Amino acid sequence: MIATNVTSIAPDFRMPGNFKFGSGAHKNLAEELKIYSPQKIAIVSDNGVAHAGLVDKLKDVLGPINVPIYTFTDISGEPTFKLVENVTGKLQKENCDLVIGIGGGSALDVAKTAAALLLVENIKPFLDGSQQIETRKTPCILLPTTSGTGSEVTMNAIFGDEEKELKRGIVSPALLPDLAIIDPELTLSCPPRVSASSGVDAFTHAIESYISVRATPLTKIFAEKAMRLFPDYITRAVHNGSDLEARTGMGWVSALAGVSLANAGVGAVHALAYPLGGKYHIEHGVANALLMPYVFEKIGTTCTQEMVEIAEYLQLGDYSHQPAKALQTVVQYLFELLGTLNLPTKLKDLDIPQDSLAELAESASKVERLLANTPYKLSEETIKQIYVNAYYGKGGAKEQ
Ligand SMILES: NC(=O)c1ccc[n+]([C@@H]2O[C@H](COP(=O)([O-])OP(=O)(O)OC[C@H]3O[C@@H](n4cnc5c(N)ncnc54)[C@H](O)[C@@H]3O)[C@@H](O)[C@H]2O)c1
């Protein structure tokens, strides 16, 4: 059993400079921008979001301030370091002095990193990790269209490294925006598969940061509330995308879980998901969702009390008198969730070659920044066993 650390000095607690939440909140954007007096605005988004008409919607609300806008929407798939380097170069050339990111985690990660590097001459050392991003001088505003990665409230940006076939995060308080505008209306057009994968991603943030060794009583408030809201809204948001109440509920889940993730960190589920994204381009949310039950089967044994609490938050029952059963119940819920949301349940179905599992385990065991947050110290061998279980699916590995 782990216990939340209540005796040591809590680390800094970070949030975006300002936070607006509510249906229609994006319509006040022009008013919000006045304090920055921008001369040229950059809008960073992706193809799908632009196609859904959301970039035009934003331009319409910006009309009254009459400032030139440079729009970059040439992002498809999850972003790479190369892409963020290109985008930053383009925004520099255009002399933009304020960056607005609108989209899912992919577009927001690019937008906030480009904003932080906009006034930097040689950006390469900040992207290869040899230098830390300390400050951001260009104002940055983020509007999520998925619920979600929580990128609008986190200090993280995650990119693929094409050469090393890995995903890697950049972490800096400079990646928190000046303003996060969470408007559930912007998520109404989000397709079911992305609503499911990014919704479960948000849940992963809540559950992993709740059991993180860096969790504090403050971060747990956010993670707990996210987990309590999740079961009421996820299925509705995925199966009836136009249900604004469900989209609003998921907007809160994503933001609350994101704040907890930003301050307590995530762990082994994310560490094992990174190589699946880097090498096989499995979407971040899908990889996390699929791996979560298999990882928790293993690591949940070290946090029995937390499993009792999580079972209660998820309305799965009171296990305080039989704590050992709580883990089983939570893992069962995680498996059922994949089915309910039509998400893949085993790696075998994602065309991951069976003989790559050892290599994936080697890669995941190097994601030390995240593995260190997990209360269970996972060896490379145990990580491989988790991948094997996830490859064959529930109960399948035991039959091999
Ligand atoms: N910075 C962080 O803290 C953080 C946390 C978790 C994940 N991430 C990163 O976020 C990325 C994944 O983000 P995501 O899951 O939000 O998906 P995404 O941004 O990759 O978007 C997935 C697809 O959905 C489309 N889409 C998104 N919103 C839409 C809308 N409202 N209407 C129509 N189409 C829409 C996009 O165009 C895209 O085709 C990954 O790169 C991951 O590594 C970042």
XYZ file of C-alpha atoms in Angstrom, residues 54-299:
246
model
C -13.504 25.151 -36.330
C -10.649 27.296 -37.644
C -13.078 29.398 -39.677
C -15.270 29.721 -36.601
C -12.304 31.132 -34.707
C -11.409 33.531 -37.508
C -15.000 34.782 -37.501
C -14.883 35.662 -33.816
C -11.484 37.344 -34.313
C -12.827 39.491 -37.173
C -13.693 42.571 -35.066
C -10.123 43.128 -33.845
C -8.906 43.548 -37.410
C -5.408 42.082 -36.980
C -3.710 40.023 -39.741
C -3.832 36.284 -39.135
C -1.393 33.631 -40.359
C -2.996 30.184 -40.331
C -1.091 26.905 -40.225
C -3.226 23.746 -40.419
C -0.893 21.360 -42.230
C -0.749 18.810 -39.410
C -2.028 15.287 -39.929
C -1.386 12.516 -37.457
C 0.550 12.974 -34.251
C 3.329 15.565 -34.533
C 7.079 15.035 -34.777
C 10.018 17.184 -33.653
C 10.686 17.926 -37.316
C 7.166 19.301 -37.740
C 7.377 21.587 -34.716
C 10.716 22.870 -36.010
C 9.117 23.699 -39.379
C 6.069 25.352 -37.842
C 8.202 27.496 -35.540
C 10.300 28.594 -38.525
C 7.167 29.587 -40.447
C 5.728 31.578 -37.541
C 9.087 33.337 -37.092
C 9.204 34.240 -40.777
C 5.660 35.615 -40.579
C 6.616 37.766 -37.562
C 3.669 36.490 -35.540
C 3.537 37.828 -32.000
C 0.670 35.813 -30.506
C -0.118 32.116 -30.970
C -3.550 30.529 -30.756
C -3.695 26.747 -30.818
C -7.004 25.073 -31.618
C -7.315 21.302 -31.868
C -6.625 18.078 -30.083
C -3.385 17.376 -28.234
C -1.475 17.172 -31.520
C -2.189 20.753 -32.622
C -1.972 22.183 -29.083
C 1.437 20.620 -28.413
C 2.786 22.148 -31.626
C 1.195 25.549 -30.911
C 2.522 25.947 -27.394
C 6.026 24.735 -28.251
C 6.198 27.072 -31.262
C 5.033 29.946 -29.027
C 7.755 29.190 -26.480
C 10.460 29.040 -29.173
C 9.232 31.899 -31.346
C 11.853 34.393 -30.205
C 14.679 31.868 -29.978
C 17.309 31.946 -32.717
C 18.641 28.406 -32.507
C 15.770 26.174 -31.463
C 17.425 22.781 -32.095
C 18.966 22.319 -28.601
C 15.528 22.886 -27.049
C 14.011 20.206 -29.243
C 16.758 17.600 -28.839
C 16.540 17.989 -25.067
C 20.064 19.340 -24.535
C 18.647 22.665 -23.310
C 15.603 23.404 -21.147
C 12.912 25.870 -22.252
C 12.886 28.377 -19.373
C 10.534 31.141 -20.501
C 7.991 32.029 -23.149
C 7.747 35.650 -24.246
C 5.054 35.217 -26.913
C 1.471 35.067 -25.589
C -0.215 31.714 -26.119
C -3.900 30.789 -25.995
C -5.122 27.208 -26.322
C -8.580 25.885 -27.217
C -8.993 22.089 -27.061
C -11.326 20.328 -29.496
C -10.968 16.889 -27.877
C -11.590 15.858 -24.259
C -8.857 15.101 -24.082
C -5.249 15.170 -23.565
C -5.388 18.124 -21.178
C -2.547 19.715 -23.187
C -4.162 23.133 -22.589
C -3.435 22.830 -18.846
C -0.163 20.887 -18.833
C 3.524 21.752 -19.006
C 4.123 18.916 -21.469
C 4.405 18.589 -25.214
C 4.952 15.185 -26.779
C 6.505 14.599 -30.185
C 7.673 11.681 -32.265
C 11.355 11.283 -33.031
C 11.283 9.717 -36.486
C 14.927 8.624 -36.484
C 14.825 6.954 -33.088
C 11.229 5.713 -33.631
C 10.325 6.997 -30.177
C 8.005 9.523 -28.600
C 9.532 11.987 -26.172
C 8.135 14.747 -24.007
C 9.352 18.283 -23.444
C 8.383 19.567 -20.001
C 8.533 23.206 -18.953
C 6.260 25.676 -17.119
C 6.750 27.849 -20.240
C 4.452 25.395 -22.049
C 1.480 26.408 -19.909
C -0.621 28.884 -21.904
C -1.585 32.361 -20.744
C -5.180 31.365 -21.296
C -6.940 28.024 -21.761
C -10.436 28.295 -23.208
C -12.339 25.049 -22.760
C -15.517 25.296 -24.779
C -17.403 21.984 -25.053
C -19.107 23.251 -28.228
C -15.755 22.845 -29.991
C -15.789 19.111 -29.219
C -19.250 18.396 -30.687
C -17.774 17.443 -34.080
C -15.082 15.186 -32.592
C -15.485 11.722 -34.218
C -16.512 8.749 -32.003
C -13.149 6.938 -32.196
C -11.215 10.084 -31.146
C -13.820 10.903 -28.477
C -13.292 7.393 -27.087
C -9.491 7.310 -27.271
C -8.943 10.843 -25.979
C -11.659 10.379 -23.319
C -9.956 7.265 -21.971
C -6.622 9.088 -22.264
C -8.008 11.710 -19.865
C -9.091 8.936 -17.509
C -5.584 7.430 -17.726
C -4.207 10.811 -16.637
C -6.506 10.813 -13.628
C -5.870 7.243 -12.480
C -2.112 7.285 -13.110
C -1.533 10.651 -11.465
C -3.724 9.575 -8.503
C -1.401 6.659 -7.702
C 1.781 8.518 -8.716
C 4.495 8.688 -6.072
C 4.455 12.475 -6.721
C 0.730 12.839 -5.914
C -0.151 15.268 -3.129
C -3.483 15.904 -1.370
C -3.914 18.859 -3.751
C -3.339 16.942 -7.003
C -5.601 14.136 -5.751
C -8.558 16.514 -5.472
C -8.372 17.064 -9.237
C -7.819 13.402 -10.121
C -10.613 12.233 -7.815
C -13.174 14.622 -9.297
C -12.184 13.609 -12.831
C -12.699 9.933 -11.956
C -16.062 10.624 -10.282
C -17.374 12.462 -13.376
C -15.983 10.073 -15.996
C -18.520 7.170 -15.819
C -21.500 9.533 -16.151
C -20.345 11.088 -19.407
C -17.880 8.997 -21.412
C -20.326 6.588 -23.055
C -22.804 9.342 -23.897
C -20.091 11.564 -25.399
C -18.789 8.733 -27.590
C -22.118 7.292 -28.760
C -24.003 10.579 -29.081
C -21.498 13.248 -30.061
C -24.095 16.025 -30.093
C -24.951 15.531 -26.394
C -23.655 18.880 -25.121
C -24.099 17.970 -21.459
C -21.932 14.859 -21.935
C -19.346 16.885 -23.887
C -19.326 19.421 -21.043
C -18.837 16.678 -18.458
C -15.944 15.255 -20.474
C -14.481 18.771 -20.822
C -14.243 18.887 -17.031
C -12.825 15.349 -16.829
C -10.107 16.277 -19.294
C -9.188 19.591 -17.649
C -9.208 18.234 -14.077
C -7.206 15.159 -15.041
C -4.798 17.377 -16.993
C -4.103 19.554 -13.948
C -3.419 16.453 -11.886
C -1.156 15.010 -14.589
C 0.717 18.304 -14.907
C 1.535 18.357 -11.209
C 1.804 14.685 -10.200
C 2.890 13.043 -13.469
C 1.718 9.896 -15.194
C 3.425 6.528 -15.102
C 3.835 3.059 -16.527
C 0.795 3.060 -18.859
C 2.226 6.077 -20.678
C 5.766 4.673 -20.599
C 4.593 1.486 -22.327
C 2.430 3.458 -24.784
C 5.310 5.653 -26.014
C 7.107 2.970 -28.076
C 3.789 1.872 -29.621
C 3.317 5.450 -30.815
C 6.930 6.017 -31.834
C 7.469 2.778 -33.755
C 3.989 1.697 -34.880
C 2.160 5.049 -34.894
C -0.640 3.750 -32.699
C -2.627 6.819 -31.567
C -1.663 7.952 -28.085
C -5.154 7.536 -26.582
C -5.704 4.109 -28.150
C -2.348 2.822 -26.865
C -3.035 4.095 -23.337
C -6.586 2.728 -23.281
C -5.503 -0.719 -24.457
C -2.552 -1.011 -22.082
C -4.263 0.366 -18.972
C -5.982 -2.841 -17.735
C -2.870 -4.962 -18.362
C -0.578 -2.497 -16.577
C -2.972 -2.105 -13.631
C -3.313 -5.887 -13.240
C 0.381 -5.773 -12.356
C 0.997 -2.468 -10.579
